Coordinates of C-alpha atoms in Angstrom, one line a residue:
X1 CA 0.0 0.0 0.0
X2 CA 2.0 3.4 1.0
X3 CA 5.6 4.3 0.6
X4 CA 7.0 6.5 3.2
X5 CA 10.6 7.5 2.3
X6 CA 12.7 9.2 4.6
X7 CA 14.9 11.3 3.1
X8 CA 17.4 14.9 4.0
X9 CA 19.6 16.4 2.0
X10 CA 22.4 17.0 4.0
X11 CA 25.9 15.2 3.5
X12 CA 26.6 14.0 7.0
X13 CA 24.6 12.1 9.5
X14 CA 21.6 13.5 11.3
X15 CA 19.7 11.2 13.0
X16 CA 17.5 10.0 9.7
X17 CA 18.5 6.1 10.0
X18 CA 17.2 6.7 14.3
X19 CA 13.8 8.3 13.9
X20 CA 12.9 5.5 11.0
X21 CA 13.8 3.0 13.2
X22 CA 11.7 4.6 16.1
X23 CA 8.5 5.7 14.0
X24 CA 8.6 2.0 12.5
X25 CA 8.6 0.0 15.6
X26 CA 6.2 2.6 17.4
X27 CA 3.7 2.2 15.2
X28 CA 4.5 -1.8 14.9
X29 CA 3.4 -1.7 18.4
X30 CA 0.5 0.9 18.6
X31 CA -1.1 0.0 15.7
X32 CA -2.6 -3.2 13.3
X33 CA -0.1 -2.2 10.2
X34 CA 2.0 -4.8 8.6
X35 CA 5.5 -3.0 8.1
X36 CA 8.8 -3.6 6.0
X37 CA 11.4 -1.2 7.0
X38 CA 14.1 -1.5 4.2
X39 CA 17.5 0.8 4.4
X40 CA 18.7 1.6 0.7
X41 CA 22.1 2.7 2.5
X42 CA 24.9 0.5 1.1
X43 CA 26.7 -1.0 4.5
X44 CA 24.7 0.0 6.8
X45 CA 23.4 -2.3 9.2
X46 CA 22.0 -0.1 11.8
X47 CA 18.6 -0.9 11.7
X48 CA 19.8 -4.8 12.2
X49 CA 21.6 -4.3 15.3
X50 CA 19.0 -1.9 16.5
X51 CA 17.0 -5.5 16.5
X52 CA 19.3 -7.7 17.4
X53 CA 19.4 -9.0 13.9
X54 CA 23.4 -8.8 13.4
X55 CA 23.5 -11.4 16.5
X56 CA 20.7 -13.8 15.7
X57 CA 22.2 -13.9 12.1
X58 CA 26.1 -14.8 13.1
X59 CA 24.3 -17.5 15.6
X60 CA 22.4 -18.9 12.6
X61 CA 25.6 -19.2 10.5
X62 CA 27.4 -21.1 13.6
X63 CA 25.0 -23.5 14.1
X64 CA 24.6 -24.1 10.1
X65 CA 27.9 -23.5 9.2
X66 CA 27.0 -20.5 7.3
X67 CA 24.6 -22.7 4.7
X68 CA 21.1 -21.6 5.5
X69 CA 21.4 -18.2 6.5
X70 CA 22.6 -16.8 2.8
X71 CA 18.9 -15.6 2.1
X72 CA 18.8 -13.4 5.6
X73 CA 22.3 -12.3 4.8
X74 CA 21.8 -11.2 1.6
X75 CA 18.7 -9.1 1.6
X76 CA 17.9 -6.9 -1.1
X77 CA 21.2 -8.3 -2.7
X78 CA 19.0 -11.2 -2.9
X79 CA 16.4 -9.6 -3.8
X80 CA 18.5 -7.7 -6.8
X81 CA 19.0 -10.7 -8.4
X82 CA 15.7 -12.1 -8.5
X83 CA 14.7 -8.3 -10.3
X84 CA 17.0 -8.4 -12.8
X85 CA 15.7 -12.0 -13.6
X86 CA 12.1 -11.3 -14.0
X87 CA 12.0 -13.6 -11.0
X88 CA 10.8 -11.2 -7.7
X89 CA 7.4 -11.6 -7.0
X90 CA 5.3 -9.4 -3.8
X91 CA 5.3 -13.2 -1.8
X92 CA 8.9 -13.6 -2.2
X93 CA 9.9 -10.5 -0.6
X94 CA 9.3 -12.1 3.2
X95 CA 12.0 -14.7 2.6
X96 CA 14.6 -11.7 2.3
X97 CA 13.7 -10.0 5.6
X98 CA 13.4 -10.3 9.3
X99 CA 10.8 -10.7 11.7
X100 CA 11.1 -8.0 14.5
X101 CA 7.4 -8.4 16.1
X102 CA 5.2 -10.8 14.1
X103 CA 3.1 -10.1 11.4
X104 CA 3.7 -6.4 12.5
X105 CA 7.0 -5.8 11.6
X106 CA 10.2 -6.8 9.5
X107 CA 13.3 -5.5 8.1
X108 CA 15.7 -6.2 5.1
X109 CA 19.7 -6.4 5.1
X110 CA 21.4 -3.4 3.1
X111 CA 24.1 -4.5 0.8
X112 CA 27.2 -5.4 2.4
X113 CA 30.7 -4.2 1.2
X114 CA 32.3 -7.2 -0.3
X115 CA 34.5 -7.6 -3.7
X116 CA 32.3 -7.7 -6.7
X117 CA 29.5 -5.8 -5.2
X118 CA 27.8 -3.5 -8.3
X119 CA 26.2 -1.1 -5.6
X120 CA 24.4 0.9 -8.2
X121 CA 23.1 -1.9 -9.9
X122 CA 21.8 -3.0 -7.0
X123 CA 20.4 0.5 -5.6
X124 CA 18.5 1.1 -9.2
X125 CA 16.9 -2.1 -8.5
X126 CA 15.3 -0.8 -5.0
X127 CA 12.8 0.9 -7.0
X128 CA 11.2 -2.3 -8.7
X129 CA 11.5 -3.9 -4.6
X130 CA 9.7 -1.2 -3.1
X131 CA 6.9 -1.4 -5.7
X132 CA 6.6 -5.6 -4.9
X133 CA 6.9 -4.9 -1.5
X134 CA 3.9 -2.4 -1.2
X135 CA 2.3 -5.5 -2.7
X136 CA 2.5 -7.1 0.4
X137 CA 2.8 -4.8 3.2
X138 CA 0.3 -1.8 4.6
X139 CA 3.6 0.3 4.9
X140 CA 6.5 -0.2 3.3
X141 CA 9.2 2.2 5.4
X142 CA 12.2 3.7 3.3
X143 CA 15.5 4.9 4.8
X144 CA 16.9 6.4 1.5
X145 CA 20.3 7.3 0.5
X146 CA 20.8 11.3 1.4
X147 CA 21.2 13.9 -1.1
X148 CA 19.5 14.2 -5.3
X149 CA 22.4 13.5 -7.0
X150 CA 21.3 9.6 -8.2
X151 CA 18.4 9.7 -10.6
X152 CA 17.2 6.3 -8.5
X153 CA 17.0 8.4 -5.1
X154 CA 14.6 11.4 -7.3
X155 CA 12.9 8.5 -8.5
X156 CA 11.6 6.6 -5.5
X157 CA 10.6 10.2 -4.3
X158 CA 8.9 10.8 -6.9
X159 CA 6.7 7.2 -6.1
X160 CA 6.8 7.5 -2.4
X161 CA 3.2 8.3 -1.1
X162 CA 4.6 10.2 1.4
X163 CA 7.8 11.7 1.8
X164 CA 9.5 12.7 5.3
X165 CA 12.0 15.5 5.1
X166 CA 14.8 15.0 7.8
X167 CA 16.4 17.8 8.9
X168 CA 18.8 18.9 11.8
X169 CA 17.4 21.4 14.9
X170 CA 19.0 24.1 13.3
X171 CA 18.2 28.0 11.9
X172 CA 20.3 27.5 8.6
X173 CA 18.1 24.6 7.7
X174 CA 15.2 26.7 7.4
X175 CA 16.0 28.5 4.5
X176 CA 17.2 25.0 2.7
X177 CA 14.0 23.5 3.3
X178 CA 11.8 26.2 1.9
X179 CA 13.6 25.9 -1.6
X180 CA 13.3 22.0 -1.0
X181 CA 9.8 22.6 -0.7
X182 CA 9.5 24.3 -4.3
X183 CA 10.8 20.9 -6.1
X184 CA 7.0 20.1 -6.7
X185 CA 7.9 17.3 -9.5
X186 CA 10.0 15.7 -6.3
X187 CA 8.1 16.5 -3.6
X188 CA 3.9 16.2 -3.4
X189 CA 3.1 19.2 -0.9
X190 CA 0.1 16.8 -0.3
X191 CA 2.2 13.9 0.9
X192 CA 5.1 15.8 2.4
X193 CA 6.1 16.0 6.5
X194 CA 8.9 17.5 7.9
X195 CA 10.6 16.1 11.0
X196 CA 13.1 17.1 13.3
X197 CA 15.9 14.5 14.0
X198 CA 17.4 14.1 17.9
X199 CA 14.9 17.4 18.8
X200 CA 15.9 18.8 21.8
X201 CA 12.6 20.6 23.2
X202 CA 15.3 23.3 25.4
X203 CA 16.2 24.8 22.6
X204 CA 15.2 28.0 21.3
X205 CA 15.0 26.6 17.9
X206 CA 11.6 24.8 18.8
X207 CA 9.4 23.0 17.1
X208 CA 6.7 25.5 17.1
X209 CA 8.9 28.1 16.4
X210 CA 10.4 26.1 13.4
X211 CA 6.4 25.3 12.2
X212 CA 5.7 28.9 12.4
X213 CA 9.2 30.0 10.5
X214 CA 8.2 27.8 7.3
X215 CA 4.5 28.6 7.7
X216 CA 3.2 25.1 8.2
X217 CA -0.1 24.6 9.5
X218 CA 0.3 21.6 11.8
X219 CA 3.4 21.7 14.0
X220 CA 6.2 19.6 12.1
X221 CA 7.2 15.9 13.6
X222 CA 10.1 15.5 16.2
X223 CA 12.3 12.3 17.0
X224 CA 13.5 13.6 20.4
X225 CA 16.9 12.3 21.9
X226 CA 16.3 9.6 24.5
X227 CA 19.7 7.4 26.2
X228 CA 17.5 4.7 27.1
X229 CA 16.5 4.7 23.3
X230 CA 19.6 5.5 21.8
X231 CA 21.1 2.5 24.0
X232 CA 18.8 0.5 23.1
X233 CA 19.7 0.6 19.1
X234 CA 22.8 0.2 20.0
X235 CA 22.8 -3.2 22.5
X236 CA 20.0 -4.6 20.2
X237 CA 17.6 -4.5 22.3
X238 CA 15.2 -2.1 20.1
X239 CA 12.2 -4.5 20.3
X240 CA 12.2 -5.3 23.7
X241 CA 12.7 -1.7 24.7
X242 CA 9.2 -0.9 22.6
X243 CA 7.3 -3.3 24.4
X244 CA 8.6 -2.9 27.5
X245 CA 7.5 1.0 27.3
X246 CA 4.1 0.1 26.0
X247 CA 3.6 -2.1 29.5
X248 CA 4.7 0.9 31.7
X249 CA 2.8 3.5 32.6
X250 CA 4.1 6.3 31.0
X251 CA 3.2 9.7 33.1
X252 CA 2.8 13.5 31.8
X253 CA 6.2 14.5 33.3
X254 CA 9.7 15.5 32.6
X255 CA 11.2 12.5 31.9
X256 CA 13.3 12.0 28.1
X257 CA 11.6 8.9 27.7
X258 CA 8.1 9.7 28.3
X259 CA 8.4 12.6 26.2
X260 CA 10.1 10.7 23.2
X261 CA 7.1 8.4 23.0
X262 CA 4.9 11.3 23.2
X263 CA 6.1 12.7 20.1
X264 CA 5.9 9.5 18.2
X265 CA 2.5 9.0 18.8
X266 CA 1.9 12.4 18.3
X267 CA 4.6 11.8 14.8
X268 CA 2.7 8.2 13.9
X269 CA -0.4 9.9 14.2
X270 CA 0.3 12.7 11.8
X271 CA 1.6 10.1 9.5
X272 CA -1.7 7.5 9.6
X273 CA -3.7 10.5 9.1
X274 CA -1.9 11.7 6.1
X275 CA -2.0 8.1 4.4
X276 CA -6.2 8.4 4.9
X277 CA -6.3 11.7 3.6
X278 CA -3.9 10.1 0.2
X279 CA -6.3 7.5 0.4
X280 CA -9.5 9.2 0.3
X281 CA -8.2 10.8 -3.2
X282 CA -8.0 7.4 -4.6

């Protein structure tokens, strides 16, 4: 069904890779969608060890001496292959992921850096993958490469449904985003949020004052930064920290974490909304 593709323009790291793996598993949780988050990034295997994915995966090889885990390994590698063959089909797309939380949510291995690897060959293929995998998903997720300088990254968001512009908590990045907002043939003003990655509610640079600088109507999404989250991604335990929070009672006060999954919920919202409103056009 919908494509959201989260996507900045910047040339070093801002969070983007974080708040997709946040919104996805948030809404996993909170609500009945069946979700693929795929990473287009060539080596990047955050959003595996975020799950504990890397782990279960090297376990996997041990016990089968590295013969039946080639499928998990390879991902959309895999999944290249069987595109360029004529072979991928929207069913076949579940035997190149993961399960994080079942029939909720899964992710897909980013190409690996090894000898031989055509990365571009492979990344021009993500298109035809996303279009199977929306197939077979509610929400097909999209952590894509930075930047507009491959006509593969204009093209998948150009087909996203909606497109999430990532940005950093920061006054020059206003002025950017306005003239990123004028790329109309890029960027559906109908299907387009912005969000604010590692948001830091202290600042002056807020994000009402941010809505009201680039004259949005709704105040623009936040991914705020949370330790017990940001640990989280990076023991593993991504999942478990999810449901864990959901259990707990979760009061109106100060604390990072409450707040963080306030403004999901608040972000996931905005974003379930927006695919109903697409939808309704239809």
């Amino acid at each position: 069904m919908a494509i959201v593709t989260f996507w900045n323009n910047n040339t070093g790291k801002i969070g983007q890779t974080y708040s997709s793996i946040a919104i996805s598993a948030y809404m996993a949780v909170e609500h009945n969608y069946k979700i693929l988050l795929m990473s287009t990034r060539y080596d990047d295997e955050i959003a595996l060890t975020s799950f504990g994915v890397e782990d279960r995966m090297k376990t996997l090889n041990k016990l089968t001496e590295g013969k039946q885990a080639m499928d998990l390994e390879s991902g959309i590698e895999g999944m290249s292959k069987l595109v360029y063959a004529n072979r991928l089909t929207p069913e076949l797309i579940p035997s190149y992921t993961k399960v994080v939380y079942k029939d909720r949510l899964e992710v897909v291995v980013a190409p690996k850096k090894k000898l031989g690897l055509d990365y571009p060959k492979i990344y021009k293929s993500c298109k035809d993958i996303i279009n199977f995998a929306r197939q077979y998903y509610d929400i097909v997720f999209v952590d894509l490469n930075n930047g507009l300088e491959s006509d593969t990254t204009k093209d998948i968001l150009k087909m996203s449904n909606i497109v999430i512009l990532n940005i950093e908590q920061k006054l020059s990045e206003l002025e950017v985003l306005k003239e990123m907002k004028k790329e109309k043939e890029l960027f559906n003003p109908k299907g387009l949020l912005t969000l604010i990655n590692n948001y830091d509610r202290k600042s002056k640079y807020s994000s009402k004052n941010i809505t009201r600088e680039l004259g949005e109507k709704k105040e623009i999404l936040t991914v705020p930064y949370a330790n017990l989250f940001s640990e989280a991604v990076q023991e593993g335990t991504t999942a478990d920290f999810f449901l864990n929070t959901r259990l707990k009672r979760l009061d109106d006060g100060e604390d990072r974490t409450t707040f963080f999954i306030r403004e999901l919920k608040r972000g996931t919202e905005q974003i379930v909304y927006k695919m109903q409103e697409l939808q309704m056009r239809i």
